[in-house]
Short mmCIF file of C-alpha atoms and ligand atoms in Angstrom, two decimals:
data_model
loop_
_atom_site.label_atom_id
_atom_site.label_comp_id
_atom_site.label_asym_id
_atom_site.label_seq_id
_atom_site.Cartn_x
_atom_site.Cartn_y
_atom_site.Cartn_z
CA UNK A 219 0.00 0.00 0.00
CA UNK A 220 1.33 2.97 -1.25
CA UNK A 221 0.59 6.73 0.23
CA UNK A 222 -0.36 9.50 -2.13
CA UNK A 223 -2.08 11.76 -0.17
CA UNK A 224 -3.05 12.66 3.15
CA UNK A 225 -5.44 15.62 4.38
CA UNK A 226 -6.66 17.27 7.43
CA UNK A 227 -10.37 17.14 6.99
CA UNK A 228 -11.99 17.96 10.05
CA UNK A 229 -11.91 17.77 13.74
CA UNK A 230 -15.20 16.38 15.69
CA UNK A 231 -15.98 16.69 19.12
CA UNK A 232 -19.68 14.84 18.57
CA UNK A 233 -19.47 11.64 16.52
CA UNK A 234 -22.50 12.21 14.96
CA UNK A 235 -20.96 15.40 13.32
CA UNK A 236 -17.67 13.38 11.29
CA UNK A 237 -17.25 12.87 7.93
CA UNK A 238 -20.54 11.75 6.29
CA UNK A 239 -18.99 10.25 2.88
CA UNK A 240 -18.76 6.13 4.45
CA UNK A 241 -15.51 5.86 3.46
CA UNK A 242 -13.38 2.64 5.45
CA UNK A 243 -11.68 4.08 8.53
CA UNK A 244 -8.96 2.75 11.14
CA UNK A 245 -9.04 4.35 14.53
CA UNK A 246 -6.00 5.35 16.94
CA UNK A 247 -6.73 5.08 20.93
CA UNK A 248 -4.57 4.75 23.49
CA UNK A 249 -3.53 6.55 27.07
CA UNK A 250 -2.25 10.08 26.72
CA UNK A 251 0.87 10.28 24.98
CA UNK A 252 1.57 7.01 24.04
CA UNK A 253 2.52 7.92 20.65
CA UNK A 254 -1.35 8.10 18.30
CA UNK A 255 -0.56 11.51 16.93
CA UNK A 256 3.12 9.96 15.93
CA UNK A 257 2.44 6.95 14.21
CA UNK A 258 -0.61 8.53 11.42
CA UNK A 259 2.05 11.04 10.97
CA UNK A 260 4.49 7.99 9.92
CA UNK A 261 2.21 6.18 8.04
CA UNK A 262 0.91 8.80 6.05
CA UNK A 263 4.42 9.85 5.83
CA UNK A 264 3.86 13.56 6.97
CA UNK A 265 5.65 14.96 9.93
CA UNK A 266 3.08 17.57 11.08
CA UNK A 267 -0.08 16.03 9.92
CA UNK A 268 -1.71 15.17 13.34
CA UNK A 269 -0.24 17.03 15.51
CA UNK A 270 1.72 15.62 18.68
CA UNK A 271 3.29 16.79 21.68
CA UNK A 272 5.36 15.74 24.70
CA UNK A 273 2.61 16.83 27.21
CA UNK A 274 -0.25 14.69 27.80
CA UNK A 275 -3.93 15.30 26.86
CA UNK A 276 -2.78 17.19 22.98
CA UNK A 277 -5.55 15.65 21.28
CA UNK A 278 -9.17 16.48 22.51
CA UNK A 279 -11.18 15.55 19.47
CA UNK A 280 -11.75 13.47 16.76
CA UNK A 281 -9.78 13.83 13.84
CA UNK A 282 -10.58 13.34 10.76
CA UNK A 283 -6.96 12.37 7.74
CA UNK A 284 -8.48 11.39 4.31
CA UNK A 285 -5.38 9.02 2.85
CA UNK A 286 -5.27 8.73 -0.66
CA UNK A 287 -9.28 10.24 -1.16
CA UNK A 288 -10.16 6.91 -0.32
CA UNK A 289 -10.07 6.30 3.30
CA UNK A 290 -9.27 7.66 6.43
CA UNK A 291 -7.00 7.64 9.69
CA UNK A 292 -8.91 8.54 12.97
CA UNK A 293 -6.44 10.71 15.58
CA UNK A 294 -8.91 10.24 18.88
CA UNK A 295 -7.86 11.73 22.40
CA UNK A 296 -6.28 9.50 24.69
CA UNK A 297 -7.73 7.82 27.49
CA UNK A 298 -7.42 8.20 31.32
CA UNK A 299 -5.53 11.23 31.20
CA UNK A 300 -5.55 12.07 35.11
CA UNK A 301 -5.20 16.39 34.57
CA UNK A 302 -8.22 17.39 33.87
CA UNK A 303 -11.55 17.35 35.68
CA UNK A 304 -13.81 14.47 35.96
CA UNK A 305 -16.45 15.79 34.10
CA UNK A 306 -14.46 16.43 31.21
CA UNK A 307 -12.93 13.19 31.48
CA UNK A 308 -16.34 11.54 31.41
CA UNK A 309 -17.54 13.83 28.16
CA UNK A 310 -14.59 12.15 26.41
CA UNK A 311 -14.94 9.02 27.47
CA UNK A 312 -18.28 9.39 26.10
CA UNK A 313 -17.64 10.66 23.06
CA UNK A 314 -14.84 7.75 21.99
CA UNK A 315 -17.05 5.23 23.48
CA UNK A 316 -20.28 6.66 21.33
CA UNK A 317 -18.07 6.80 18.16
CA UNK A 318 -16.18 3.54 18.58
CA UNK A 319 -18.96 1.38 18.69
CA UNK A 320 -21.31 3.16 16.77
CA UNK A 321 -19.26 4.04 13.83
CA UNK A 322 -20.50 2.24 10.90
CA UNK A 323 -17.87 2.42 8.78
CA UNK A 324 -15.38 2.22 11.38
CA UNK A 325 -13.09 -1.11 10.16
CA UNK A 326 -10.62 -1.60 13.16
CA UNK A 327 -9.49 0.25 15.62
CA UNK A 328 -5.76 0.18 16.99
CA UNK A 329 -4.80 0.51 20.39
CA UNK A 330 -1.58 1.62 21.26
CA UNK A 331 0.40 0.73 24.22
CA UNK A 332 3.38 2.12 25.43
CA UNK A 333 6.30 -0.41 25.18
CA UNK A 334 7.70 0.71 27.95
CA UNK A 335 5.32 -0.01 31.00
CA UNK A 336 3.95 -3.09 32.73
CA UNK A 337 0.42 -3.80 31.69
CA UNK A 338 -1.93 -1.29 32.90
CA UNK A 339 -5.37 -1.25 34.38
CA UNK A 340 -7.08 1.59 32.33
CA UNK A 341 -5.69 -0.55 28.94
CA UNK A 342 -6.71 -3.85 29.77
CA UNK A 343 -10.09 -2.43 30.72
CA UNK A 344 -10.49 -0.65 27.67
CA UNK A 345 -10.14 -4.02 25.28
CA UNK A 346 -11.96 -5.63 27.74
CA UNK A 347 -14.65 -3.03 26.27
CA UNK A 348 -14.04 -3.67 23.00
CA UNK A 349 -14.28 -7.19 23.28
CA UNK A 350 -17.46 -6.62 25.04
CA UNK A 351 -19.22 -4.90 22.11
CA UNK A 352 -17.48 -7.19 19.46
CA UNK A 353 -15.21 -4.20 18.03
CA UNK A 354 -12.52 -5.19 15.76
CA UNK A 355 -9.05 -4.38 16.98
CA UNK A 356 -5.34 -5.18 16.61
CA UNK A 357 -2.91 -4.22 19.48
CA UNK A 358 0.41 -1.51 18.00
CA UNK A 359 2.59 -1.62 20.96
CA UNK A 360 4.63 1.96 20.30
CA UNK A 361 8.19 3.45 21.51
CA UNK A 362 9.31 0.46 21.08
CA UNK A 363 13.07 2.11 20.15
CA UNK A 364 13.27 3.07 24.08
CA UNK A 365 14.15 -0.60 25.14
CA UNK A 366 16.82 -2.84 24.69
CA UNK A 367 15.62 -6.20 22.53
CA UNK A 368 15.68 -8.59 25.38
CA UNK A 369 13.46 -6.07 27.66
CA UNK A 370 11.02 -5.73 24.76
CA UNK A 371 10.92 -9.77 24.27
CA UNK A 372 10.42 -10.38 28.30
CA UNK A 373 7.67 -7.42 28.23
CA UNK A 374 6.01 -8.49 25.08
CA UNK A 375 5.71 -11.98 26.77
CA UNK A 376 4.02 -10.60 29.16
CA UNK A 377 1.59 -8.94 27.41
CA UNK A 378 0.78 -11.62 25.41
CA UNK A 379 0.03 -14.00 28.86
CA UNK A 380 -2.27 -10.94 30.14
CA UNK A 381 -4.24 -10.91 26.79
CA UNK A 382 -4.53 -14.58 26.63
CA UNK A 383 -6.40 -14.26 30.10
CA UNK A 384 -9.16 -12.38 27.84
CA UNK A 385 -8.64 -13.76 24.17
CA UNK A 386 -9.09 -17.29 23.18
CA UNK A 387 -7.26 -16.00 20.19
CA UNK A 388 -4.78 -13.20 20.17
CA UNK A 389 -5.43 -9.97 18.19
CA UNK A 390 -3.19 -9.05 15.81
CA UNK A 391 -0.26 -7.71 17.59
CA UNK A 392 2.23 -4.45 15.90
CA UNK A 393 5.71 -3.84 16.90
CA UNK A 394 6.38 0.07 16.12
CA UNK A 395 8.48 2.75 16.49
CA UNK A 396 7.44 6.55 15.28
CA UNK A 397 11.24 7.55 15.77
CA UNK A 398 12.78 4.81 13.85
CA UNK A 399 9.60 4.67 11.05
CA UNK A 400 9.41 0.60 12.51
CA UNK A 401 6.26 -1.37 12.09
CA UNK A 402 5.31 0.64 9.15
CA UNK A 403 5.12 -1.51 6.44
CA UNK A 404 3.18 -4.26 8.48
CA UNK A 405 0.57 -1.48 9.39
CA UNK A 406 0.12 -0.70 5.75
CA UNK A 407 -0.34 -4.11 4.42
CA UNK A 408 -2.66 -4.93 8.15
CA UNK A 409 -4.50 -1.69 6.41
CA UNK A 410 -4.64 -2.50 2.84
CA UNK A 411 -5.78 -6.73 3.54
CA UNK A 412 -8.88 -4.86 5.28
CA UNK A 413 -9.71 -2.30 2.08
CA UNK A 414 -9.32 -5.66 0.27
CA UNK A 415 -11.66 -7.66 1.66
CA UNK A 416 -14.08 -4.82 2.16
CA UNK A 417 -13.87 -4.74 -1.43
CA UNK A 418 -14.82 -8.34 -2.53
CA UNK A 419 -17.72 -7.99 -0.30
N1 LIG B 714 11.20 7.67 21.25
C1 LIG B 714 9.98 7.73 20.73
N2 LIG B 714 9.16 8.75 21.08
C2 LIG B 714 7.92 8.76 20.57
C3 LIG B 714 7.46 7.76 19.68
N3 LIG B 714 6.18 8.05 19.34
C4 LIG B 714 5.85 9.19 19.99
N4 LIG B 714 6.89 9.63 20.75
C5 LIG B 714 6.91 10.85 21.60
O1 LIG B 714 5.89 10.73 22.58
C6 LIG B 714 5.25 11.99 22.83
C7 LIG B 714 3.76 11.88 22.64
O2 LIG B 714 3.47 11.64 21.27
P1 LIG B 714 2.03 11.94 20.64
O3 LIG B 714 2.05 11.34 19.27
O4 LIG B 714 1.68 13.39 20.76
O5 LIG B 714 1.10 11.09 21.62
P2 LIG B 714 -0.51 11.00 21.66
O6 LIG B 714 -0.84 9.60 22.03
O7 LIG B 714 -1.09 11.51 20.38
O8 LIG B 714 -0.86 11.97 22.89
P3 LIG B 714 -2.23 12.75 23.24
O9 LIG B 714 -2.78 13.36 21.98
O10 LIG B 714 -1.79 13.77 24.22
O11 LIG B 714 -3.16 11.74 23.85
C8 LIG B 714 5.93 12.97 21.89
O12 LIG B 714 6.93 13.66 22.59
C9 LIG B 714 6.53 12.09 20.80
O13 LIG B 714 7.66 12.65 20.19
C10 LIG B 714 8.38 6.70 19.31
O14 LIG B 714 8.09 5.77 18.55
N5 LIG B 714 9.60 6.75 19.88
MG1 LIG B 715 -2.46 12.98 20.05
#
């Protein structure tokens, strides 16, 4: 799958307002500042297309990247990010929730999980959820250029016993890195396999 273009098209704070054309489109959630903002920008190859930041909480609202006028990549805020109030918290949590499962032409979603850290609560909760409603997903563990291999390996293990605890069948799993463009090409082909069969339908 090749890039040719990628656009802005519009940012969303009620899911009912996005993009009304039914094009396919692949979601990015994860915990604040795990990297969502970083890896559309290297897939659609564009450094400042989404944009990121190294404080937590930069994305409040559903983005909208049209990738070559076809389909689109989904920037979303990230979840259980502790500085702001609970209120707002809840209104976002509402608003991913109420476009993740409602979102017709929504084809998978990726969560992204920091490399770095042990399993965490607010994650496994969140594909718990996912699960729960039937959502298609596929795990894109991120950073991953901040470890050493055999920390990775041992952590990745790990993972892959806590999801098992869930799963009968694990979910397609992504090794990235934003900094070192890794994972890319295995995102792209994940990506184009699901335009494919979409396609023969
Ligand atoms: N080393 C390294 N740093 C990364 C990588 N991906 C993202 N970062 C850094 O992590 C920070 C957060 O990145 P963002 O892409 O803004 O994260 P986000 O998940 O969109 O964050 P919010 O929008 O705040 O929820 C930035 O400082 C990035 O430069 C990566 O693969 N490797
Ligand atoms: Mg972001």
């Amino acid at each position: 799958l090749k890039i040719t273009s990628a656009e802005f098209i519009t940012s969303s704070t009620d899911p009912a307002r996005c993009p009304d054309t039914g094009l396919p489109e692949f979601a990015f959630i994860g915990r604040s500042n795990v990297g969502k903002s970083s890896l559309i920008n290297m897939l659609a190859a564009q450094k400042d297309l989404a944009k990121t930041s190294g404080q937590p909480g930069k994305t409040q609202t559903i983005n909208h990247f049209l990738i070559n006028n076809s389909w689109y990549l989904v920037d979303l805020p990230g979840y259980g990010f502790a500085r702001v109030s609970r209120t707002q918290r809840a209104a976002w949590s509402r608003m991913i929730e109420n476009y993740l499962a409602k979102r017709m032409s929504l084809f998978c979603t990726f969560i992204l999980i920091d490399s770095r850290i042990d399993p965490q609560p607010a994650d496994l909760t969140f594909i718990d959820w996912m699960g729960t409603h039937g959502l298609p997903l596929a795990i894109v563990f991120t950073k991953t250029d901040k470890l050493k291999v055999t920390q990775w390996q041992r952590r990745r293990a790990q993972w892959v016993t806590r999801l098992l605890e869930y799963w009968e069948e694990l979910p397609p799993l992504f090794d990235t890195s934003a900094e070192k463009k890794k994972g890319r090409a295995e995102l792209l082909d994940f990506i184009a396999a699901a335009l494919a069969r979409a396609d023969n339908l």
